[in-house]
Short mmCIF file of C-alpha atoms in Angstrom, two decimals:
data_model
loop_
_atom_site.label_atom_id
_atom_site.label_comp_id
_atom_site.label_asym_id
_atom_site.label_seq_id
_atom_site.Cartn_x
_atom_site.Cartn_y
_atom_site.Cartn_z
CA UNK L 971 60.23 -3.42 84.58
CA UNK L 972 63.07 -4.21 82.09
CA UNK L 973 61.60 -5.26 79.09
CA UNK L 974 63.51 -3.70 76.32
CA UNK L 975 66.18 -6.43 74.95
CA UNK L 976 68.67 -4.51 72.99
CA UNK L 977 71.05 -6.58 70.48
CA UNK L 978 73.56 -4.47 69.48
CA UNK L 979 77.40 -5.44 67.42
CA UNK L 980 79.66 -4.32 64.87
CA UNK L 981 78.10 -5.26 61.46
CA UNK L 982 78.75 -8.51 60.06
CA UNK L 983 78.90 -10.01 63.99
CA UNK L 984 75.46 -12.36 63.14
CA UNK L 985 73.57 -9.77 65.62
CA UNK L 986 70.31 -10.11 62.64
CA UNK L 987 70.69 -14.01 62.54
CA UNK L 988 71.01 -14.07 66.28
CA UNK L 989 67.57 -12.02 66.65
CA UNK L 990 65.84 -14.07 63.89
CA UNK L 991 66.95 -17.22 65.86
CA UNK L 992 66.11 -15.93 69.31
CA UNK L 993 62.38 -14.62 67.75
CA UNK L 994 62.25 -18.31 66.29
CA UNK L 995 62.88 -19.76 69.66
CA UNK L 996 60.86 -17.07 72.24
CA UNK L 997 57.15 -16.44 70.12
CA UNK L 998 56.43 -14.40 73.38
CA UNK L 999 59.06 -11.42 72.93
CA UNK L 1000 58.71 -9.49 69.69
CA UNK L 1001 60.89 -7.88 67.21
CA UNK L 1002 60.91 -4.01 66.83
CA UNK L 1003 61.55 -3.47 63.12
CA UNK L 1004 63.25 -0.53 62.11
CA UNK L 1005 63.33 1.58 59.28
CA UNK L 1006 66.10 2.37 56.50
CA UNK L 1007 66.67 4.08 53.43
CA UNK L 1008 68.62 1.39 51.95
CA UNK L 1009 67.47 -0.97 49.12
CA UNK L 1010 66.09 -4.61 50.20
CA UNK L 1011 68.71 -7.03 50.02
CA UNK L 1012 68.11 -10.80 48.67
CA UNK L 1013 65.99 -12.51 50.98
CA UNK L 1014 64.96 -9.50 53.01
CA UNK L 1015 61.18 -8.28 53.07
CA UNK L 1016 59.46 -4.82 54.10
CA UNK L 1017 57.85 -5.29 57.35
CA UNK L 1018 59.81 -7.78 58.75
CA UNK L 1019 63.56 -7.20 58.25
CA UNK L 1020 63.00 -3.37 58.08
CA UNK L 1021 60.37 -0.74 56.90
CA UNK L 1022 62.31 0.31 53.38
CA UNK L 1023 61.33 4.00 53.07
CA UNK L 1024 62.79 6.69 50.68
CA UNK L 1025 65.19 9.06 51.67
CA UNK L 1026 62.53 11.76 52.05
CA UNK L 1027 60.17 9.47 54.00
CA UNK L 1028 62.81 9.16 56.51
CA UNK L 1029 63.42 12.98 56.59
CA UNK L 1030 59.79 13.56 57.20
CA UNK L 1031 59.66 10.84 60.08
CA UNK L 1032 62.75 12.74 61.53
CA UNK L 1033 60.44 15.90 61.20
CA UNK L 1034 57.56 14.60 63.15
CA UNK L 1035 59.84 12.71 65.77
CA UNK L 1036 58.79 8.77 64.77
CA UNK L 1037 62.27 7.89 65.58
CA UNK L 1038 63.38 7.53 69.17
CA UNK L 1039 66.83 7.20 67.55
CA UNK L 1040 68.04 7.18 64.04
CA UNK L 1041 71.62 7.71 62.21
CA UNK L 1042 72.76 7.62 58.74
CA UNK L 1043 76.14 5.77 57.67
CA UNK L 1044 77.02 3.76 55.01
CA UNK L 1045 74.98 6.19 52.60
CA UNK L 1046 71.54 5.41 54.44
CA UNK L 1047 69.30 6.25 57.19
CA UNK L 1048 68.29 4.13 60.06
CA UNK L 1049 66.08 4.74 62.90
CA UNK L 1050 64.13 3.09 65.52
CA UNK L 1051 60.09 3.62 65.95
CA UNK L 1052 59.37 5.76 69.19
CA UNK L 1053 55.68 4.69 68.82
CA UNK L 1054 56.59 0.86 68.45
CA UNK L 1055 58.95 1.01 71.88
CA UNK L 1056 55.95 3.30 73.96
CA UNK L 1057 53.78 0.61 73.09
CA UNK L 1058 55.87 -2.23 74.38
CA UNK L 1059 56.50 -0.13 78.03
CA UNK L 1060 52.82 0.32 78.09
CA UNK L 1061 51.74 -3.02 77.33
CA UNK L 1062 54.43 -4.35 79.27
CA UNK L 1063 55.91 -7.04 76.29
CA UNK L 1064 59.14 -7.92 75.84
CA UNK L 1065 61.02 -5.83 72.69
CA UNK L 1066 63.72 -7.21 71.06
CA UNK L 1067 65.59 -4.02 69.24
CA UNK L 1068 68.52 -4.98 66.65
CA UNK L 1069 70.44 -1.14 66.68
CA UNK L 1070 74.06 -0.37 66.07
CA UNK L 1071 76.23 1.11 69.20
CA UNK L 1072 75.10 4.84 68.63
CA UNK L 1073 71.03 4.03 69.11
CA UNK L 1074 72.09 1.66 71.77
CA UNK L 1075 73.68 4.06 74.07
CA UNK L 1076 70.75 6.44 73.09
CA UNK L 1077 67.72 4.38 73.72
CA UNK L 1078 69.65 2.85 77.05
CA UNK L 1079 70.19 6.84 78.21
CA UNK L 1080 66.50 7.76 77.28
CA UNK L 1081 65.18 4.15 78.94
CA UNK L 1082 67.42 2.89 81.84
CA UNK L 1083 65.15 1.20 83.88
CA UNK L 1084 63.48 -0.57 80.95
CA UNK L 1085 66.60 -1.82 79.42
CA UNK L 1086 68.49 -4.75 78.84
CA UNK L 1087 71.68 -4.57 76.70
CA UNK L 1088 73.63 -7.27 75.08
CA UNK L 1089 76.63 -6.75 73.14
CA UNK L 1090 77.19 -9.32 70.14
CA UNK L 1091 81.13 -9.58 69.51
CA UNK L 1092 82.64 -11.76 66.88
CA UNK L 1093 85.31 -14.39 67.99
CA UNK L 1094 87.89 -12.65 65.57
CA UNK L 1095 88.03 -9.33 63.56
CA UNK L 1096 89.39 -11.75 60.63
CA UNK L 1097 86.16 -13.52 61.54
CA UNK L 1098 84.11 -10.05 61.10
CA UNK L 1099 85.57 -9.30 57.74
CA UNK L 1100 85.33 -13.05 56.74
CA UNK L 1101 81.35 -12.50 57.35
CA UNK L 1102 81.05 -8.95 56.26
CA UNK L 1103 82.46 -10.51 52.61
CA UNK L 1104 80.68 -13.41 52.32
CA UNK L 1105 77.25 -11.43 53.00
CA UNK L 1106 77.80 -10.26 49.11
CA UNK L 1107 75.94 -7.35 49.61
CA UNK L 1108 78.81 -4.78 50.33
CA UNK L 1109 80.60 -3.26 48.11
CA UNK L 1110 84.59 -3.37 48.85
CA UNK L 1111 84.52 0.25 50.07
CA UNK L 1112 81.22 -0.07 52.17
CA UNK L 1113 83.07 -3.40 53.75
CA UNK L 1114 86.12 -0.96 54.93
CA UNK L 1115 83.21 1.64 55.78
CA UNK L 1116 82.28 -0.87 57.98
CA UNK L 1117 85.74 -2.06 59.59
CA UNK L 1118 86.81 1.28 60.15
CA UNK L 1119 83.18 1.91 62.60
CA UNK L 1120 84.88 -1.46 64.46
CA UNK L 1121 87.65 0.28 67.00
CA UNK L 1122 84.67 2.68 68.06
CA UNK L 1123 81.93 -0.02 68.12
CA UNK L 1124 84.23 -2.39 70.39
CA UNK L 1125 85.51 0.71 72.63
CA UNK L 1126 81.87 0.83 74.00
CA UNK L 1127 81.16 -2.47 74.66
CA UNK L 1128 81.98 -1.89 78.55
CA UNK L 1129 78.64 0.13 78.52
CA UNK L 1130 76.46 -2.88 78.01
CA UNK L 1131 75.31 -5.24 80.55
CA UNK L 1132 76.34 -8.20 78.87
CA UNK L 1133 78.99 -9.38 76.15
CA UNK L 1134 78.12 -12.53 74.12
CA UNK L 1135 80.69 -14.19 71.65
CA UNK L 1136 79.17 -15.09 68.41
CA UNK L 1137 81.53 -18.27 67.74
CA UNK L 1138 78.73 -20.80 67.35
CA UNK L 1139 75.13 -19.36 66.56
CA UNK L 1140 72.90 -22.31 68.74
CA UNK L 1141 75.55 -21.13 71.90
CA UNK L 1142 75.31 -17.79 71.48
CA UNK L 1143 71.03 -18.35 70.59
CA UNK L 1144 70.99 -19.72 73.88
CA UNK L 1145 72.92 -17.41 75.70
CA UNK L 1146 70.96 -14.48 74.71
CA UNK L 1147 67.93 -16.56 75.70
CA UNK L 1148 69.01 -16.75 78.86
CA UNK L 1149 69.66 -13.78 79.76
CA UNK L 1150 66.37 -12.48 78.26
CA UNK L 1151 64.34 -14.95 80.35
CA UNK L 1152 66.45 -13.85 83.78
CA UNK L 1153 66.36 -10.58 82.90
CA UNK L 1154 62.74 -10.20 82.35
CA UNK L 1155 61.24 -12.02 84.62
CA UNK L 1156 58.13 -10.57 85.71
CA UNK L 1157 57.35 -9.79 82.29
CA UNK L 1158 54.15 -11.45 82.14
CA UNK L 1159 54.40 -12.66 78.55
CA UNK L 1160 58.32 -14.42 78.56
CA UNK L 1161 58.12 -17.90 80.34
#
C-alpha cells in the first residue's frame, strides 16, 4: 500500500509552500517533519517546519540510526525520522515527506512499494534563482551553493513517478492533490 508521498525539487522550486498548501487542503495526510542543524528562519517554528537540533544532536541521532536518511550541504545537516515513516507504514496514513533528490532516491530504494514520488520543477532556472533571492535568507554564496546542486538535482528527475511544474502554486496544489488521492487510494484515511 503506497502511502508515502514524497515532494522532492531543487531548492527555491516552492516544494515547502507546495506541502504547506497541500497539508492545508488534505487534513487526512500528514507532514513528516524533519530535522536540521540550521538556524530557524523568519516565520519558521520547531516542530512544524523542522526539529532545529545542534550539530551534535544530529551526530548522536546519526549514532543511534533515527534517520532513515540524512545529508549535510549548505553547512547543515538534514535527515528524515525512521521512527516517524515506520509509524505511518504501520498505521497505514498517508506521509507527506519534503526531502531533497539524495533522501528521495534513498527512502524510494529502501521503500518501493510504499512510495509515491513527485518531482517539483520550476518553470525557469531564471525563475529558481529569482525565488532562491527573494527568500532573503541565503547568503550570495549559499544561493550559488544552491544553483550549482541544480544540473544534478534535474538529471534525476526521470527517477520519479511524476514531474509537476511549479508555474502557478493553486495548479500545481492541485496537481499534487491529485495524484496523492489516485495514488493512495485504499488508504483508508485520504478521501
Amino acid at each position: 500500500m503506497k502511502n508515502l508521498v514524497i515532494i522532492t525539487a531543487p531548492s527555491g522550486s516552492g516544494k515547502t509552500t507546495l506541502c504547506k498548501e497541500i497539508i492545508k487542503k488534505e487534513d487526512k495526510v500528514q507532514f513528516s517533519v524533519s530535522h536540521t542543524s540550521r538556524k530557524m528562519r523568519k516565520n519558521e517554528k520547531n516542530g512544524i517546519d523542522y526539529h532545529f537540533v545542534t550539530n551534535d544532536e544530529f551526530l548522536l541521532g546519526i549514532d543511534q540510526g533515527d534517520f532513515i536518511e540524512w545529508s549535510f550541504h549548505f553547512d547543515y545537516y538534514y535527515g528524515t525520522s525512521k521512527f516517524q515513516i515506520e509509524q505511518s507504514i504501520k498505521r497505514k496514513t498517508p506521509l507527506l515527506l519534503e526531502v531533497d533528490v539524495k533522501g528521495a532516491l534513498e527512502i524510494q530504494k529502501l521503500y518501493p512499494d510504499q512510495t509515491i514520488s513527485i518531482f517539483v520543477e520550476p518553470p525557469s532556472l531564471n525563475d529558481l534563482k529569482i525565488r532562491l533571492e527573494k527568500r532573503g535568507s541565503d547568503s550570495k554564496e549559499i544561493i550559488e551553493k544552491r544553483l550549482q546542486r541544480i544540473e544534478f538535482e534535474l538529471s534525476h528527475k526521470s527517477n520519479f513517478d511524476f514531474i509537476v511544474i511549479n508555474d502557478k502554486l493553486e495548479v500545481a496544489t492541485n496537481q499534487i492533490l491529485e495524484i496523492i488521492k489516485n495514488q493512495t487510494k485504499g488508504v483508508p484515511y485520504v478521501t
